[in-house]
Coordinates of C-alpha atoms in Angstrom, one line a residue:
X933 CA 56.0 -195.5 157.2
X934 CA 58.7 -196.6 154.9
X935 CA 62.2 -195.5 153.9
X936 CA 64.3 -196.2 150.9
X937 CA 68.0 -197.2 151.2
X938 CA 70.5 -198.7 148.8
X939 CA 72.3 -201.7 150.2
X940 CA 75.9 -200.9 151.3
X941 CA 78.3 -202.8 153.5
X942 CA 76.8 -205.9 155.0
X943 CA 77.4 -205.9 158.8
X944 CA 76.2 -209.5 159.3
X945 CA 78.8 -211.6 161.0
X946 CA 79.2 -214.8 159.0
X947 CA 79.0 -218.2 160.7
X948 CA 77.2 -219.4 163.7
X949 CA 76.5 -217.5 166.9
X950 CA 73.9 -216.8 169.3
X951 CA 74.4 -219.9 171.3
X952 CA 71.3 -222.1 171.7
X953 CA 68.7 -219.5 170.8
X954 CA 65.6 -221.3 169.5
X955 CA 63.2 -219.2 167.5
X956 CA 59.7 -220.3 166.4
X957 CA 58.1 -218.1 163.7
X958 CA 54.4 -218.1 163.1
X959 CA 52.9 -217.6 159.6
X960 CA 50.8 -214.6 160.8
X961 CA 54.0 -212.6 161.2
X962 CA 55.1 -213.3 157.6
X963 CA 51.6 -212.4 156.2
X964 CA 51.6 -209.1 158.2
X965 CA 55.1 -208.1 156.9
X966 CA 54.2 -209.1 153.3
X967 CA 50.9 -207.1 153.5
X968 CA 52.8 -204.1 155.0
X969 CA 55.4 -204.1 152.2
X970 CA 52.8 -204.6 149.5
X971 CA 50.6 -201.7 150.6
X972 CA 53.6 -199.4 150.9
X973 CA 54.8 -200.4 147.5
X974 CA 51.4 -199.9 145.9
X975 CA 51.0 -196.5 147.6
X976 CA 54.4 -195.4 146.5
X977 CA 55.8 -195.1 150.0
X978 CA 57.6 -192.1 151.6
X979 CA 60.6 -191.1 149.5
X980 CA 60.4 -194.2 147.3
X981 CA 61.5 -194.5 143.8
X982 CA 60.0 -196.6 141.0
X983 CA 63.4 -197.8 139.9
X984 CA 64.0 -199.7 143.2
X985 CA 63.2 -203.4 142.5
X986 CA 62.7 -204.2 146.2
X987 CA 60.2 -201.4 146.7
X988 CA 60.1 -199.2 149.8
X989 CA 61.8 -200.3 153.0
X990 CA 59.3 -200.7 155.9
X991 CA 59.7 -201.5 159.6
X992 CA 57.6 -202.9 162.3
X993 CA 57.6 -204.5 165.8
X994 CA 57.7 -208.2 166.6
X995 CA 55.6 -209.6 169.5
X996 CA 55.6 -213.0 171.2
X997 CA 56.7 -215.0 174.2
X998 CA 60.2 -215.6 175.4
X999 CA 61.3 -218.1 178.0
X1000 CA 65.1 -218.1 178.5
X1001 CA 66.6 -218.8 175.0
X1002 CA 63.3 -220.0 173.5
X1003 CA 61.6 -217.3 171.5
X1004 CA 58.1 -217.6 169.9
X1005 CA 57.2 -214.8 167.4
X1006 CA 53.4 -214.8 167.2
X1007 CA 52.4 -211.3 166.0
X1008 CA 53.6 -207.9 164.7
X1009 CA 52.5 -204.4 164.0
X1010 CA 53.8 -201.5 161.9
X1011 CA 56.1 -198.8 163.1
X1012 CA 56.7 -195.1 162.1
X1013 CA 59.5 -192.6 162.3
X1014 CA 59.4 -189.2 163.8
X1015 CA 62.4 -188.3 161.7
X1016 CA 65.0 -190.1 159.6
X1017 CA 66.1 -193.2 161.5
X1018 CA 64.4 -192.2 164.7
X1019 CA 61.5 -194.5 165.8
X1020 CA 58.3 -193.0 167.2
X1021 CA 58.5 -194.6 170.6
X1022 CA 55.3 -192.9 171.9
X1023 CA 53.4 -194.7 169.1
X1024 CA 55.2 -198.0 170.0
X1025 CA 54.3 -197.7 173.7
X1026 CA 50.6 -197.0 172.8
X1027 CA 50.4 -200.0 170.5
X1028 CA 52.2 -202.3 173.1
X1029 CA 49.7 -201.2 175.7
X1030 CA 46.8 -202.0 173.4
X1031 CA 48.2 -205.5 172.7
X1032 CA 48.8 -206.1 176.4
X1033 CA 45.1 -205.6 177.1
X1034 CA 44.2 -208.4 174.6
X1035 CA 47.4 -210.6 174.8
X1036 CA 48.8 -210.1 178.3
X1037 CA 51.5 -212.7 177.8
X1038 CA 53.0 -211.0 174.7
X1039 CA 56.2 -209.0 175.0
X1040 CA 58.2 -206.9 172.6
X1041 CA 60.8 -209.2 171.1
X1042 CA 62.4 -207.1 168.4
X1043 CA 61.7 -205.5 165.0
X1044 CA 61.4 -206.4 161.3
X1045 CA 62.4 -204.7 158.1
X1046 CA 62.3 -205.5 154.3
X1047 CA 65.3 -205.4 152.0
X1048 CA 67.8 -207.6 150.2
X1049 CA 70.6 -207.0 152.7
X1050 CA 71.4 -205.7 156.1
X1051 CA 72.3 -202.0 156.1
X1052 CA 74.6 -200.1 158.4
X1053 CA 71.7 -197.9 159.4
X1054 CA 69.9 -201.0 160.7
X1055 CA 72.4 -201.1 163.6
X1056 CA 71.4 -197.6 164.6
X1057 CA 67.7 -198.4 164.5
X1058 CA 68.4 -201.7 166.4
X1059 CA 70.1 -199.8 169.3
X1060 CA 67.0 -197.8 169.9
X1061 CA 65.0 -200.9 170.7
X1062 CA 67.4 -201.9 173.5
X1063 CA 65.2 -199.7 175.7
X1064 CA 62.3 -202.1 175.2
X1065 CA 64.3 -205.3 175.1
X1066 CA 67.9 -205.9 176.3
X1067 CA 68.5 -208.2 173.4
X1068 CA 66.1 -207.6 170.6
X1069 CA 66.0 -209.7 167.5
X1070 CA 65.9 -208.5 163.9
X1071 CA 63.9 -210.1 161.1
X1072 CA 64.7 -209.2 157.5
X1073 CA 62.3 -210.2 154.7
X1074 CA 63.7 -210.0 151.1
X1075 CA 60.9 -209.1 148.7
X1076 CA 63.2 -209.7 145.7
X1077 CA 63.9 -213.3 146.6
X1078 CA 60.2 -213.7 147.5
X1079 CA 59.2 -212.6 143.9
X1080 CA 61.8 -214.9 142.3
X1081 CA 60.2 -218.0 140.8
X1082 CA 63.5 -219.9 141.2
X1083 CA 63.6 -219.4 145.0
X1084 CA 62.6 -222.4 147.0
X1085 CA 63.5 -221.1 150.5
X1086 CA 61.7 -218.6 152.7
X1087 CA 63.1 -215.1 152.0
X1088 CA 63.6 -214.5 155.7
X1089 CA 66.6 -214.1 157.8
X1090 CA 66.6 -213.5 161.6
X1091 CA 69.5 -212.0 163.5
X1092 CA 70.4 -211.3 167.1
X1093 CA 73.0 -208.6 168.1
X1094 CA 76.3 -209.4 169.8
X1095 CA 79.2 -207.3 170.9
X1096 CA 82.5 -208.2 169.2
X1097 CA 86.0 -206.6 169.3
X1098 CA 86.6 -204.9 165.9
X1099 CA 89.9 -202.9 165.9
X1100 CA 90.2 -203.0 169.6
X1101 CA 86.7 -201.4 169.9
X1102 CA 83.6 -203.2 171.0
X1103 CA 81.2 -203.2 168.1
X1104 CA 77.6 -204.4 167.8
X1105 CA 77.2 -206.9 165.0
X1106 CA 74.3 -208.9 163.6
X1107 CA 74.6 -212.7 164.0
X1108 CA 72.4 -214.9 161.9
X1109 CA 70.3 -217.4 163.8
X1110 CA 68.3 -220.4 162.7
X1111 CA 64.5 -220.5 163.1
X1112 CA 61.6 -222.8 162.3
X1113 CA 58.0 -222.3 161.3
X1114 CA 55.4 -223.0 164.0
X1115 CA 51.7 -223.1 163.2
X1116 CA 48.4 -223.7 164.9
X1117 CA 45.2 -225.2 163.5
X1118 CA 43.6 -221.8 163.0
X1119 CA 46.7 -220.4 161.3
X1120 CA 46.9 -223.4 158.9
X1121 CA 43.4 -222.7 157.8
X1122 CA 44.0 -219.0 157.3
X1123 CA 47.3 -219.5 155.5
X1124 CA 45.6 -222.1 153.2
X1125 CA 42.8 -219.6 152.4
X1126 CA 45.3 -216.7 151.7
X1127 CA 47.5 -218.9 149.6
X1128 CA 44.6 -220.1 147.4
X1129 CA 43.1 -216.6 147.0
X1130 CA 45.2 -215.8 143.9
X1131 CA 44.1 -214.3 140.7
X1132 CA 43.3 -216.9 138.2
X1133 CA 43.5 -219.7 140.7
X1134 CA 40.3 -221.2 139.2
X1135 CA 39.2 -224.5 140.7
X1136 CA 42.2 -224.4 143.1
X1137 CA 40.7 -221.6 145.1
X1138 CA 39.5 -222.2 148.6
X1139 CA 36.0 -223.4 149.3
X1140 CA 35.0 -220.1 150.9
X1141 CA 36.2 -218.1 147.8
X1142 CA 34.3 -220.4 145.4
X1143 CA 31.1 -220.2 147.5
X1144 CA 31.3 -216.3 147.6
X1145 CA 32.0 -216.1 143.8
X1146 CA 29.0 -218.4 143.0
X1147 CA 26.8 -216.4 145.4
X1148 CA 27.9 -213.1 143.7
X1149 CA 27.2 -214.5 140.2
X1150 CA 23.7 -215.8 141.3
X1151 CA 22.8 -212.4 142.7
X1152 CA 24.0 -210.6 139.5
X1153 CA 21.9 -213.0 137.4
X1154 CA 18.8 -212.5 139.5
X1155 CA 19.2 -208.7 139.3
X1156 CA 19.6 -208.8 135.6
X1157 CA 16.5 -210.9 135.1
X1158 CA 14.4 -208.7 137.4
X1159 CA 15.4 -205.7 135.4
X1160 CA 14.3 -207.5 132.2
X1161 CA 10.9 -208.2 133.7
X1162 CA 10.5 -204.6 135.0
X1163 CA 11.4 -203.1 131.6
X1164 CA 9.0 -205.5 129.9
X1165 CA 6.1 -204.4 132.2
X1166 CA 6.9 -200.7 131.9
X1167 CA 7.1 -200.9 128.1
X1168 CA 3.3 -200.6 127.8
X1169 CA 2.8 -203.6 125.5
X1170 CA -0.3 -205.7 125.6
X1171 CA 0.4 -208.6 128.0
X1172 CA -1.4 -211.9 128.2
X1173 CA -3.1 -212.5 131.5
X1174 CA -1.6 -215.9 131.8
X1175 CA 1.8 -214.3 131.6
X1176 CA 0.8 -211.7 134.3
X1177 CA -0.2 -214.6 136.5
X1178 CA 3.2 -216.2 136.0
X1179 CA 5.0 -213.0 136.8
X1180 CA 2.8 -212.5 139.9
X1181 CA 3.6 -216.0 141.2
X1182 CA 7.3 -215.5 140.4
X1183 CA 7.5 -212.2 142.4
X1184 CA 5.6 -213.9 145.3
X1185 CA 8.5 -216.4 145.5
X1186 CA 11.0 -213.6 146.2
X1187 CA 11.6 -213.1 150.0
X1188 CA 10.0 -210.0 151.4
X1189 CA 12.0 -207.9 153.9
X1190 CA 9.2 -205.7 155.1
X1191 CA 7.2 -208.4 156.8
X1192 CA 6.7 -208.6 160.6
X1193 CA 8.6 -211.9 160.8
X1194 CA 11.6 -210.4 159.2
X1195 CA 11.5 -207.4 161.5
X1196 CA 11.2 -209.6 164.5
X1197 CA 14.1 -211.8 163.4
X1198 CA 16.2 -208.7 162.8
X1199 CA 15.4 -207.2 166.2
X1200 CA 16.2 -210.5 167.9
X1201 CA 19.6 -210.7 166.3
X1202 CA 20.3 -207.0 167.0
X1203 CA 19.4 -207.5 170.7
X1204 CA 21.6 -210.6 170.9
X1205 CA 24.5 -208.6 169.6
X1206 CA 23.9 -205.8 172.1
X1207 CA 23.5 -208.3 174.9
X1208 CA 26.9 -209.9 174.1
X1209 CA 28.5 -206.4 174.0
X1210 CA 26.9 -205.6 177.3
X1211 CA 28.1 -208.8 178.9
X1212 CA 31.6 -208.2 177.6
X1213 CA 31.5 -204.7 179.2
X1214 CA 30.3 -206.2 182.5
X1215 CA 33.0 -208.8 182.4
X1216 CA 35.7 -206.3 181.7
X1217 CA 34.4 -204.0 184.5
X1218 CA 34.3 -206.9 186.9
X1219 CA 37.9 -207.9 186.1
X1220 CA 39.0 -204.3 186.6
X1221 CA 37.2 -204.1 189.9
X1222 CA 38.7 -207.4 191.0
X1223 CA 42.2 -206.0 190.3
X1224 CA 41.5 -202.9 192.3
X1225 CA 40.2 -205.0 195.2
X1226 CA 43.3 -207.2 195.1
X1227 CA 45.6 -204.2 195.1
X1228 CA 43.6 -202.6 198.0
X1229 CA 43.8 -205.8 200.0
X1230 CA 47.6 -206.1 199.4
X1231 CA 48.2 -202.5 200.4
X1232 CA 45.9 -202.7 203.5
X1233 CA 47.7 -205.9 204.7
X1234 CA 51.1 -204.2 204.4
X1235 CA 49.9 -201.2 206.4
X1236 CA 48.4 -203.5 209.0
X1237 CA 51.7 -205.4 209.3
X1238 CA 53.6 -202.2 209.7
X1239 CA 51.3 -201.0 212.5
X1240 CA 51.7 -204.4 214.2
X1241 CA 55.5 -204.2 214.2
X1242 CA 55.2 -200.7 215.7
X1243 CA 53.2 -202.0 218.7
X1244 CA 55.7 -204.8 219.2

């Protein structure tokens, strides 16, 4: 879900802060946020206006690993509101539970949004996430800066929240922190593929894209030529037998998908897929059973110790 807001007073505290907080940001997070914003902009968004250059404002959760003051942001997912400015925490908990099953080491680190500036309403949204993380971080992606051809820097700012005395009252402020891009081998390949899949990229496209385009063109050409042959045979014109023999030999070269060999190969691959799925289910069941046995043994040992103390 997305909301539209006009930038008002910036509540970012200028200057350094945040101590020795070290943040590593993975490219997958940037791609997810950009994709989220692009889809919301194309679809119009909720309450969006076409006159807004930055498009609709979207929000989402940041996931990763934190050890002390070292934070590694590795993934993200989209968030929704139940009403204006109120995050749907039931949805957040369900998504976090799903991620925990696949990535047990991932924790909720903070949230992201899109826009050209920090808004006063961001503080109110930020306070809601304290329930999930005592000190959540806030990532802001500027789509206007991202679309500018003159910009050479990443249109991303990351903030942490701190309490400062403003007019004799403790006030939560956003403090900008530094970050660095951290990538793995798989991410570098994926980012290279996404970066090269641009319209009109021509020969600069990735090898996979070029291969798929060539394959598509070859299938189209084959389909067109088969249609020409079929229309020629159905026209009823007198055809030379030598030409018929050539057409017959040409059609025999086409792979047939109704042969017994093809069916056997298809069934083998289908059975292999089912076997892998079955093994995955067995492995998951065995892991669950192992957890239950461990918990049972722990509980039984505690009860046995309690009874032993009673006899003593």
